[in-house]
mmCIF file of C-alpha atoms and ligand atoms in Angstrom:
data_model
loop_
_atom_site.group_PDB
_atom_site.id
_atom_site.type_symbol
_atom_site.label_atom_id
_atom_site.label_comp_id
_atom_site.label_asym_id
_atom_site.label_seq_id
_atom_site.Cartn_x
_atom_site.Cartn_y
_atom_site.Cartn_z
ATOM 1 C CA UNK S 6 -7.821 -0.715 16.577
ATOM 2 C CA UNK S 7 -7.659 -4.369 17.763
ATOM 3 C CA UNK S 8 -7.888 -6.699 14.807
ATOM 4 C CA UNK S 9 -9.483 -10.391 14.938
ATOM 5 C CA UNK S 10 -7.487 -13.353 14.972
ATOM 6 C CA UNK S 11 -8.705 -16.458 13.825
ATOM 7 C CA UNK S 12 -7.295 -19.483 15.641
ATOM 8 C CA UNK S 13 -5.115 -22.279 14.394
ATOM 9 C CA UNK S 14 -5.420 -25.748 14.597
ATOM 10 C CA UNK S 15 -1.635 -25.757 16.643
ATOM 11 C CA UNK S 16 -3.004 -23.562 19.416
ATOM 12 C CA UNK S 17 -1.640 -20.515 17.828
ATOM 13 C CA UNK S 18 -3.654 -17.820 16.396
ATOM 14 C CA UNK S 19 -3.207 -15.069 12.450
ATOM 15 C CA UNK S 20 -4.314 -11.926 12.425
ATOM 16 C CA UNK S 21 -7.164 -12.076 10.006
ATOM 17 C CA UNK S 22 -6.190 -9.021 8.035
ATOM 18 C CA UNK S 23 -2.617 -8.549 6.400
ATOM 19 C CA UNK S 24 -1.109 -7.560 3.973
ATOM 20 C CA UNK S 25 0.977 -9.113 0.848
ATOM 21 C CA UNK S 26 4.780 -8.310 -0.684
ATOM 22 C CA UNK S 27 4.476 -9.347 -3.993
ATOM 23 C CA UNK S 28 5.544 -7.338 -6.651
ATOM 24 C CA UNK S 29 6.674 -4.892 -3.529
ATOM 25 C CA UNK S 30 10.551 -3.516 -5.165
ATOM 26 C CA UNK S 31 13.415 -4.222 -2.875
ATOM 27 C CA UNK S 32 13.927 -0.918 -2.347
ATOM 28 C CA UNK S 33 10.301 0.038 -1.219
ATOM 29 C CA UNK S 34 10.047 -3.084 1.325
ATOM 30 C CA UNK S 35 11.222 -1.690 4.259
ATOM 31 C CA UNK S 36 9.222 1.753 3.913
ATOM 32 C CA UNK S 37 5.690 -0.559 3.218
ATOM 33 C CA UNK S 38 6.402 -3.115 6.244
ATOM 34 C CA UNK S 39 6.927 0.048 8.541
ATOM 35 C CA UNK S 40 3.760 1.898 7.308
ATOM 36 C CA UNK S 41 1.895 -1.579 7.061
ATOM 37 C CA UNK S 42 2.552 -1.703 10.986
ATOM 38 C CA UNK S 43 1.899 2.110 11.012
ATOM 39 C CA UNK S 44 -2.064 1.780 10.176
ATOM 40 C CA UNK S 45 -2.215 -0.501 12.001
ATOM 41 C CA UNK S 46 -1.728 -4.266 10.389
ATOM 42 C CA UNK S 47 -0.134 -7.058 12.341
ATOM 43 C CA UNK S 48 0.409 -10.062 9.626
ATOM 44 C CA UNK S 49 2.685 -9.532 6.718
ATOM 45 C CA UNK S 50 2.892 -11.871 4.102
ATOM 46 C CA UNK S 51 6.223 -12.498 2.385
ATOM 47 C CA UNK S 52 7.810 -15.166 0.272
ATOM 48 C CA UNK S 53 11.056 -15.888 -0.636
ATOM 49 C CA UNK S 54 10.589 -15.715 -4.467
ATOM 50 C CA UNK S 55 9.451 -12.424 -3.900
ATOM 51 C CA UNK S 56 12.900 -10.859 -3.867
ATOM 52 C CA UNK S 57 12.301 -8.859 -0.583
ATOM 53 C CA UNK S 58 12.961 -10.617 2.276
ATOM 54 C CA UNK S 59 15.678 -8.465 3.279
ATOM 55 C CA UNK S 60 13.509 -5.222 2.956
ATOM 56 C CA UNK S 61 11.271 -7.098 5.054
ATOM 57 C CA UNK S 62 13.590 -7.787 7.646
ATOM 58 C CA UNK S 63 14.639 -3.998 7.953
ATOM 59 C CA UNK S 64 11.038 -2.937 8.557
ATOM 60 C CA UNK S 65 10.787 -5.019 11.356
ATOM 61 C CA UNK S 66 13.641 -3.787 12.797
ATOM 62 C CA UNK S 67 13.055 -0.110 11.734
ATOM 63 C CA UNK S 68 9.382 -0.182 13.502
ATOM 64 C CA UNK S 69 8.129 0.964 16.767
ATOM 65 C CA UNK S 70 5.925 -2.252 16.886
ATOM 66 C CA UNK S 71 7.198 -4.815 19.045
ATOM 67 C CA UNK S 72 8.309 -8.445 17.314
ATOM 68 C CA UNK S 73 6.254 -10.291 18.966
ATOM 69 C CA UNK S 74 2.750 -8.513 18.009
ATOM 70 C CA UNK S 75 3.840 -9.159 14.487
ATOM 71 C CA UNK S 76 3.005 -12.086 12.192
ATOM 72 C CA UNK S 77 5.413 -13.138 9.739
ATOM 73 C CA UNK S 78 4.702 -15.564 7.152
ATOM 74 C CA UNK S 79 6.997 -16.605 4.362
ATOM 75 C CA UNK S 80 7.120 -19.546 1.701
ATOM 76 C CA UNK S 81 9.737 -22.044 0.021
ATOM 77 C CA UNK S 82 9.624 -21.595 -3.356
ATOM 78 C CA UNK S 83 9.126 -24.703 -5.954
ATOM 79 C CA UNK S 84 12.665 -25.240 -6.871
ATOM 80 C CA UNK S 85 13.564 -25.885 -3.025
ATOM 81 C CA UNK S 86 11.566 -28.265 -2.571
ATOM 82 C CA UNK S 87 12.631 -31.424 -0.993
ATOM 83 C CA UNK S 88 13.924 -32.564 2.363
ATOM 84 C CA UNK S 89 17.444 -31.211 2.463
ATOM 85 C CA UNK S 90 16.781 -28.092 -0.186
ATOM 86 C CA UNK S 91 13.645 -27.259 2.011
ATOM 87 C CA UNK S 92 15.380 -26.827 5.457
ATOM 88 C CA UNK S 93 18.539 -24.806 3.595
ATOM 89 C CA UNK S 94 16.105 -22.328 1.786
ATOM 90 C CA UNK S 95 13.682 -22.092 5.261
ATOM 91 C CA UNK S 96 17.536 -21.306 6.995
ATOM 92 C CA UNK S 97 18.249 -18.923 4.554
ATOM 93 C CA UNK S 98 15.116 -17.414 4.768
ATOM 94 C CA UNK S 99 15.596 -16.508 8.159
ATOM 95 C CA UNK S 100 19.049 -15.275 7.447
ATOM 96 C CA UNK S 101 17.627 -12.416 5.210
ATOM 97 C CA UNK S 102 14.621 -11.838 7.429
ATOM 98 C CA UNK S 103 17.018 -11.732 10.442
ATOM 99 C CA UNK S 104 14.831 -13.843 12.633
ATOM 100 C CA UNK S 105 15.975 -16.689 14.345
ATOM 101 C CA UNK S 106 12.489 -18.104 14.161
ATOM 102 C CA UNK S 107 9.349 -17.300 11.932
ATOM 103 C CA UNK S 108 5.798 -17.394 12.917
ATOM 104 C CA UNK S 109 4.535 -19.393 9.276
ATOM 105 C CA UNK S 110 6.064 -20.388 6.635
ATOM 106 C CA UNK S 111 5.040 -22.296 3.560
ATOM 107 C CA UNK S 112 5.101 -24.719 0.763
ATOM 108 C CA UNK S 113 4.524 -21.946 -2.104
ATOM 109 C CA UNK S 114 3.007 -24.473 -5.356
ATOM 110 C CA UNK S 115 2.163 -28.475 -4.535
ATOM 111 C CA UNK S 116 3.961 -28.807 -8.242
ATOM 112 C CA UNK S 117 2.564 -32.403 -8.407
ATOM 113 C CA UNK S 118 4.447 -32.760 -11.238
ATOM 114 C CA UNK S 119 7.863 -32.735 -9.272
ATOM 115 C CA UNK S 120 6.166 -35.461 -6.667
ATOM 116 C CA UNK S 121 8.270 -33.470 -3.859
ATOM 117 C CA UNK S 122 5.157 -31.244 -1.611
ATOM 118 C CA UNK S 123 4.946 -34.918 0.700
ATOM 119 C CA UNK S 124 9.042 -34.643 1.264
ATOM 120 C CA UNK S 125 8.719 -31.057 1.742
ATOM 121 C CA UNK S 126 6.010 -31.121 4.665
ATOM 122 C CA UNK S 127 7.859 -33.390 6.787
ATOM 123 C CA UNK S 128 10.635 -31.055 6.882
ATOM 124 C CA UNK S 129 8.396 -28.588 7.874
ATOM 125 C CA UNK S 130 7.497 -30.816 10.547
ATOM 126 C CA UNK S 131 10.905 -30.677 11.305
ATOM 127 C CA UNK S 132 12.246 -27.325 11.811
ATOM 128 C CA UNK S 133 8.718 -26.856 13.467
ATOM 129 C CA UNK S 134 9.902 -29.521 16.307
ATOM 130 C CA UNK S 135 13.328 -27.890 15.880
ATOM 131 C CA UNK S 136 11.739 -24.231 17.119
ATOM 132 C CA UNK S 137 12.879 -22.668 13.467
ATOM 133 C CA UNK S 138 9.340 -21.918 12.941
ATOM 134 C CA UNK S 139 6.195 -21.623 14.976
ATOM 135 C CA UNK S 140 3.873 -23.077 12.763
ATOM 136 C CA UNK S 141 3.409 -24.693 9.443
ATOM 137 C CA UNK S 142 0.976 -24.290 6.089
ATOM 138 C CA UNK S 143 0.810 -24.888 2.312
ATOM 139 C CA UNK S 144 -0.540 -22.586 -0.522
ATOM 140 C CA UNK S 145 -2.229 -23.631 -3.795
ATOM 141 C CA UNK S 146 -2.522 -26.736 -2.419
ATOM 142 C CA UNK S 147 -6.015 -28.843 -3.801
ATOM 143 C CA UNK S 148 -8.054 -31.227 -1.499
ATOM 144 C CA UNK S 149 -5.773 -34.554 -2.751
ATOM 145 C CA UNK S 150 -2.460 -32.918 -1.903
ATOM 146 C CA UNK S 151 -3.946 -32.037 1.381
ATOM 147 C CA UNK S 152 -5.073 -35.309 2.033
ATOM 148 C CA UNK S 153 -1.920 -37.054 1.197
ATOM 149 C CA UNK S 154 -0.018 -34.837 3.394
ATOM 150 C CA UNK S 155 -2.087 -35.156 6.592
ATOM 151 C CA UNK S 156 -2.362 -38.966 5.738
ATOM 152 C CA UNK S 157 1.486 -39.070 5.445
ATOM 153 C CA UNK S 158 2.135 -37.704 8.560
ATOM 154 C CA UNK S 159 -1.062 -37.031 10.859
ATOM 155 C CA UNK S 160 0.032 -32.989 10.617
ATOM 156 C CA UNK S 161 -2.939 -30.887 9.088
ATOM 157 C CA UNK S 162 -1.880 -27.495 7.775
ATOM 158 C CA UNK S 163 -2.486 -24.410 9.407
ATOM 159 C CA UNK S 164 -3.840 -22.701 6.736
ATOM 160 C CA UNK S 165 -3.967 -22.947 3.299
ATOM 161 C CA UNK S 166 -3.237 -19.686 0.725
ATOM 162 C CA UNK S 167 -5.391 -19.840 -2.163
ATOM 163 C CA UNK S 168 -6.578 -17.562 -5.229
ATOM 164 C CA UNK S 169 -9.997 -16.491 -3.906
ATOM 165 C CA UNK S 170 -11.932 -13.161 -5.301
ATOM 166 C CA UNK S 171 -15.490 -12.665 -6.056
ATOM 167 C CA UNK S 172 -14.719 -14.168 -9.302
ATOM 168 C CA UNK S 173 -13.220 -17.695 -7.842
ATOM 169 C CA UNK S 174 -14.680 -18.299 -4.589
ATOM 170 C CA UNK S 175 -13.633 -22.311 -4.151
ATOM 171 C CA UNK S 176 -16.951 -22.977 -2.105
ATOM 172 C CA UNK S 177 -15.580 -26.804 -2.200
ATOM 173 C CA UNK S 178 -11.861 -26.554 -1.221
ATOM 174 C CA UNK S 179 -13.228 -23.405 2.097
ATOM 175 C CA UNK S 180 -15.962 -26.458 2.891
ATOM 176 C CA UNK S 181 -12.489 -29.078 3.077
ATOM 177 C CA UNK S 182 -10.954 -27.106 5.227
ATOM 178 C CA UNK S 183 -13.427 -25.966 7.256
ATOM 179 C CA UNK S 184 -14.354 -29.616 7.979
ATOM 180 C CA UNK S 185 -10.679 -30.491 8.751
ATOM 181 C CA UNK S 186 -9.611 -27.099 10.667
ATOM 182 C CA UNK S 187 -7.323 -25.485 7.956
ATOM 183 C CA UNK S 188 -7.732 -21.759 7.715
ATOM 184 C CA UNK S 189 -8.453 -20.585 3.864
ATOM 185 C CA UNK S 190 -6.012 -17.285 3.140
ATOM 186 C CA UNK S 191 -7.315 -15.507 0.460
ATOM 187 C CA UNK S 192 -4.292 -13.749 -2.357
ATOM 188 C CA UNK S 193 -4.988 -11.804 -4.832
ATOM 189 C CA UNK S 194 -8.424 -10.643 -2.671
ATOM 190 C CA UNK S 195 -9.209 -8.118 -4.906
ATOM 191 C CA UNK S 196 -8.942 -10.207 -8.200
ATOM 192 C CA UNK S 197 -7.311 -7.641 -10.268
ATOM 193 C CA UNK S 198 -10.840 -5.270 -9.538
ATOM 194 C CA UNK S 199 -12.758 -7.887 -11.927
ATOM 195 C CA UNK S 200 -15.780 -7.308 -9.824
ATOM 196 C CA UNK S 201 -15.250 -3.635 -9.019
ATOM 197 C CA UNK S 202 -18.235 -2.742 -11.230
ATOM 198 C CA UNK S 203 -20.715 -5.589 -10.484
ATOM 199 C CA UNK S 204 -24.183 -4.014 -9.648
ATOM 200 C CA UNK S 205 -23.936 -5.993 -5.959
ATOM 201 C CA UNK S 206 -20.409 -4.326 -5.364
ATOM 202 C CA UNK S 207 -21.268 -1.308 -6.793
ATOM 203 C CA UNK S 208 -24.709 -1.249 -4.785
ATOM 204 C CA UNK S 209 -23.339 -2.045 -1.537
ATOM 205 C CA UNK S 210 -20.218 0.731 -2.184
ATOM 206 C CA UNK S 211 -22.773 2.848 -2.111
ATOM 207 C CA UNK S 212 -25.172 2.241 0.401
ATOM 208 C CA UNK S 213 -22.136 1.762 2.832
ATOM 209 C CA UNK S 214 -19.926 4.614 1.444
ATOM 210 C CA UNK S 215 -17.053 2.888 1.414
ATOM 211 C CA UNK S 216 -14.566 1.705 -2.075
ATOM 212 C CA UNK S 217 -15.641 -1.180 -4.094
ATOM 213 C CA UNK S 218 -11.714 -2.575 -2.440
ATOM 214 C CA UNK S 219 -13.142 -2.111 0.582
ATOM 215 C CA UNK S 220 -16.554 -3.833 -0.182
ATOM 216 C CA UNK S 221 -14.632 -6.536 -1.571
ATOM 217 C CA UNK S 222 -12.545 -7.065 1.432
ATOM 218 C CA UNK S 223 -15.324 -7.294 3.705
ATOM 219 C CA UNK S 224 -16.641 -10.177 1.907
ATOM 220 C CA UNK S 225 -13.268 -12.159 2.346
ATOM 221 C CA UNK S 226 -13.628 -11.325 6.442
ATOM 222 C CA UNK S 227 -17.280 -11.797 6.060
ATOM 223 C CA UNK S 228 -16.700 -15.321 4.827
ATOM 224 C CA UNK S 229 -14.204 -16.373 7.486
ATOM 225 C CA UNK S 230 -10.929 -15.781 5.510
ATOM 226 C CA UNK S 231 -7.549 -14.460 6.564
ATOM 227 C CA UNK S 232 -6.974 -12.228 3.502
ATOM 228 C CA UNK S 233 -3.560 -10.295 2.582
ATOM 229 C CA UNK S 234 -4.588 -7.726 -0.054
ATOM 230 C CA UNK S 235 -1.172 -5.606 -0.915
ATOM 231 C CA UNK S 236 -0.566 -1.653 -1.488
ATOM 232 C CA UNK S 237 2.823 -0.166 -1.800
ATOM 233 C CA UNK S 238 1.283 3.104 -0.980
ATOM 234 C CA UNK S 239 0.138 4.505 2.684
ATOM 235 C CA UNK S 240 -3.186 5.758 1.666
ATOM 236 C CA UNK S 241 -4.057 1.886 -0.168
ATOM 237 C CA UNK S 242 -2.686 0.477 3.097
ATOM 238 C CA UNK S 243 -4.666 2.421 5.438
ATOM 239 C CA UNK S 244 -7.846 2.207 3.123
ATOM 240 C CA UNK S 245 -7.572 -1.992 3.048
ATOM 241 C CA UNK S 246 -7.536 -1.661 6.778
ATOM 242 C CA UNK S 247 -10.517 0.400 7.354
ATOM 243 C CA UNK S 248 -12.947 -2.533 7.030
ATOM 244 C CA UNK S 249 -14.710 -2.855 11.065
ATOM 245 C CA UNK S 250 -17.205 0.450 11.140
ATOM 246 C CA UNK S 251 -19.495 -1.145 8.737
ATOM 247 C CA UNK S 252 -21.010 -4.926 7.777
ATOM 248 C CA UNK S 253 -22.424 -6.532 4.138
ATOM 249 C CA UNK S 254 -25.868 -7.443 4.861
ATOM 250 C CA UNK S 255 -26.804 -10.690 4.057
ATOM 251 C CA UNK S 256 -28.472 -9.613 0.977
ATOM 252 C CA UNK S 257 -25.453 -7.902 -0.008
ATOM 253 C CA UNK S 258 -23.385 -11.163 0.287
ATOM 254 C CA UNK S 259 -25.510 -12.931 -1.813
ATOM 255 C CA UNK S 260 -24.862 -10.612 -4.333
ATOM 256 C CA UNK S 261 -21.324 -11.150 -4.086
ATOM 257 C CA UNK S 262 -21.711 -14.856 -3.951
ATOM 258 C CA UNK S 263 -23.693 -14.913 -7.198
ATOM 259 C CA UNK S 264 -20.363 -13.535 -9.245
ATOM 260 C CA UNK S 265 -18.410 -16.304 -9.084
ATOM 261 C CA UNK S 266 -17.320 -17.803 -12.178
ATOM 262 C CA UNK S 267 -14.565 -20.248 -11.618
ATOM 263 C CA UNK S 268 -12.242 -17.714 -13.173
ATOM 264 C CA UNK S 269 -8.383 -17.511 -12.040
ATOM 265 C CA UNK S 270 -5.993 -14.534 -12.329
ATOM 266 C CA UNK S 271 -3.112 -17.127 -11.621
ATOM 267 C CA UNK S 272 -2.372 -20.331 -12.530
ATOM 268 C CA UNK S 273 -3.827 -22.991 -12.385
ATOM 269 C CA UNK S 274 -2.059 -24.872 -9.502
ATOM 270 C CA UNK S 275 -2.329 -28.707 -10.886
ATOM 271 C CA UNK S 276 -0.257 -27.513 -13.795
ATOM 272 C CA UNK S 277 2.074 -25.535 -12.091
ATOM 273 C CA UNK S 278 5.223 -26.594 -11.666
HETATM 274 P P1 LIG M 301 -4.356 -7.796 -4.526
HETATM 275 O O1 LIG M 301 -5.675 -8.417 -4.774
HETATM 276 O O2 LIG M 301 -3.995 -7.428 -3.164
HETATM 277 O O3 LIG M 301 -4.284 -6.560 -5.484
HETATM 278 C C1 LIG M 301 -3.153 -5.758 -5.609
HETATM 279 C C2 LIG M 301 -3.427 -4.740 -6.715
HETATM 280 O O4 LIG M 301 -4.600 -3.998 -6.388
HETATM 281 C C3 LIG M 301 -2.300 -3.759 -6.849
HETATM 282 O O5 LIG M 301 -2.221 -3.376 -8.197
HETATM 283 C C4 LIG M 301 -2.771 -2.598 -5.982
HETATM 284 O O6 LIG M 301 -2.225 -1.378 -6.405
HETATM 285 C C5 LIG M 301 -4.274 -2.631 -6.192
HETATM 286 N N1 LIG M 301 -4.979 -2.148 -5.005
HETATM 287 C C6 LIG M 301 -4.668 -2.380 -3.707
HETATM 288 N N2 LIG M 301 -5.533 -1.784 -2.903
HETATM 289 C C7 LIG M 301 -6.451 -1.183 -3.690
HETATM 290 C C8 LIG M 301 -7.603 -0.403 -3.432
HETATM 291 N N3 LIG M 301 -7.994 -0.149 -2.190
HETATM 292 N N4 LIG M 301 -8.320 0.054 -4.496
HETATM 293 C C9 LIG M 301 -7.926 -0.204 -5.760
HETATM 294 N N5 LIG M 301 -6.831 -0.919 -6.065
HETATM 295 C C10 LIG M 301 -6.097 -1.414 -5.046
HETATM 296 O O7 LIG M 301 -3.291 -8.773 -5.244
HETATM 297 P P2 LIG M 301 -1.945 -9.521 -4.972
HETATM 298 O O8 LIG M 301 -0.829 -8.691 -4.596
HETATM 299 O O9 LIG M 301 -1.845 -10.377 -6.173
HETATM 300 O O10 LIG M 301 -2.288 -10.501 -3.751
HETATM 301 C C11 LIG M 301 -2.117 -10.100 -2.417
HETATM 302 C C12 LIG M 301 -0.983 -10.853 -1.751
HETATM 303 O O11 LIG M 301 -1.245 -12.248 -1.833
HETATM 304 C C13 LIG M 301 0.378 -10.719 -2.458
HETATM 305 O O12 LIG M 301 1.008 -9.490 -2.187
HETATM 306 C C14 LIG M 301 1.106 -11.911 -1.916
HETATM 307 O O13 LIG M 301 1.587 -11.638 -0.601
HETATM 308 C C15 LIG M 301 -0.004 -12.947 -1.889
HETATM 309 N N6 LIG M 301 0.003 -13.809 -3.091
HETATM 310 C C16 LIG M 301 0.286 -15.124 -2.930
HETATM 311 C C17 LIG M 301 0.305 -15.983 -4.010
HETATM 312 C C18 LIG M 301 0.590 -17.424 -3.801
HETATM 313 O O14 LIG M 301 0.821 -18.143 -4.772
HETATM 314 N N7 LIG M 301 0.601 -17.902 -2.581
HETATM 315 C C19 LIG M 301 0.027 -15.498 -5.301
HETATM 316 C C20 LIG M 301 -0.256 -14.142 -5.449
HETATM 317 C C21 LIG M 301 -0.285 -13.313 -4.338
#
């Protein structure tokens, strides 16, 4: 199975499908980053608060799957944010991954509060020029933070990793980025199965025979997102991946559209900090 890319606004291109490593133990990391590859997924999304990055590092190196068909993202957490604390946790980072250079990383939370997300994104810029990583992004960023940062320093994000389920679609902040080339990433794609039960879900699981996860997955592709859903086991895995024998009708995606309710599993990322 080939999967799609999408293509980035630096000439690189994602794998639309991954899948996430939060809340993966330690201990299970390597094992779920060598079956991940196993069925078949290229893109693996890490972070470094996630407590893993070693684990993460020893599936790549345990795998049959050569390093460069895989896409490695991670992310500086809030409390290394900043222009010197953001190049040593990116550094050591790498040090646990075991990579000299990784394909994304970044900026975890905006937390406006700590003024620091404009600092952080020019050291991004940095190691980027530097050949420490291959390209650069944010995550829970909103439409001002992005527009301060590319009218700081003429860079525009990659992508952008946001909560986005049936239940909080951010129709305004995909139409930002869309207009400025910024790639939404969906987490949390299968908002805590919220929407499992919805008739339109529900209807078009059965119609299509496939798992409301699976229904719900489509959607995010459907819609144009890169979307990381996570399962620590090898059946979840392979079932997340099985998404490309069948399509949502249009009918069906209106459904899906009409849950939305502005509700968030997360926090909220203005008050985050
Ligand atoms: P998810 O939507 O992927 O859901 C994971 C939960 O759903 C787990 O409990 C899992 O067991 C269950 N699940 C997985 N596949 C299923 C299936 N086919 N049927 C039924 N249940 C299934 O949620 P997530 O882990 O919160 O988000 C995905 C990834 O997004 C994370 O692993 C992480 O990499 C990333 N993330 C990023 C941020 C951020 O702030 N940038 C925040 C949260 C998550």
């Amino acid at each position: 199975m080939k999967l799609h890319r999408l293509a980035m606004n630096d000439g690189q291109s994602i794998p639309q499908l991954g899948f996430g490593l939060w809340e993966v133990p330690a201990e299970q990391t390597a094992r779920v980053v060598r079956e991940g590859l196993a069925a078949g997924y290229r893109l693996i999304d890490g972070a470094a608060i996630y407590g893993n990055e070693k684990g993460l590092g020893e599936g790549l190196r345990e795998t049959d799957v050569p390093r460069d068909r895989i896409f490695v993202t991670t992310k500086v957490w809030n409390d290394r944010q900043g222009r010197t604390e953001a190049r040593r946790a990116v550094e050591e980072s790498l040090e646990r991954i075991g990579l000299d250079r990784i394909d994304l990383i970044l900026i975890h939370w905006p937390c406006p509060h700590r003024d620091l997300y404009h600092d952080t994104w020019k050291t991004l810029i940095e190691l980027r020029d530097e050949g420490r990583v291959t390209s650069i992004g944010v995550s829970n960023f909103h439409e001002a933070q992005l527009q301060r940062i590319i009218g700081e320093t003429g860079v525009v994000p990659v992508l952008n990793q946001i909560e986005l389920h049936p239940r909080l679609q951010q129709a305004d902040l995909r139409a930002f980025h869309k207009a400025h080339g910024i790639i939404t990433q969906s987490w949390t794609p299968l908002g805590q199965g919220r929407s499992f039960d919805a008739a339109p879900v529900r209807q078009a699981a059965a119609r299509t025979g496939k798992s409301p996860a699976q229904i719900i997955l489509r959607w995010h592709l459907q819609i144009g997102c890169s979307v990381i859903p996570r399962s620590t086991r090898a059946a979840g895995l392979a079932e997340n991946i099985d998404l490309f024998d069948f399509a949502l009708t249009d009918d069906e995606m209106a459904g899906i559209a009409s849950l939305d309710a502005g509700e968030r599993t997360g926090p909220d990322p203005m008050r985050f900090n």
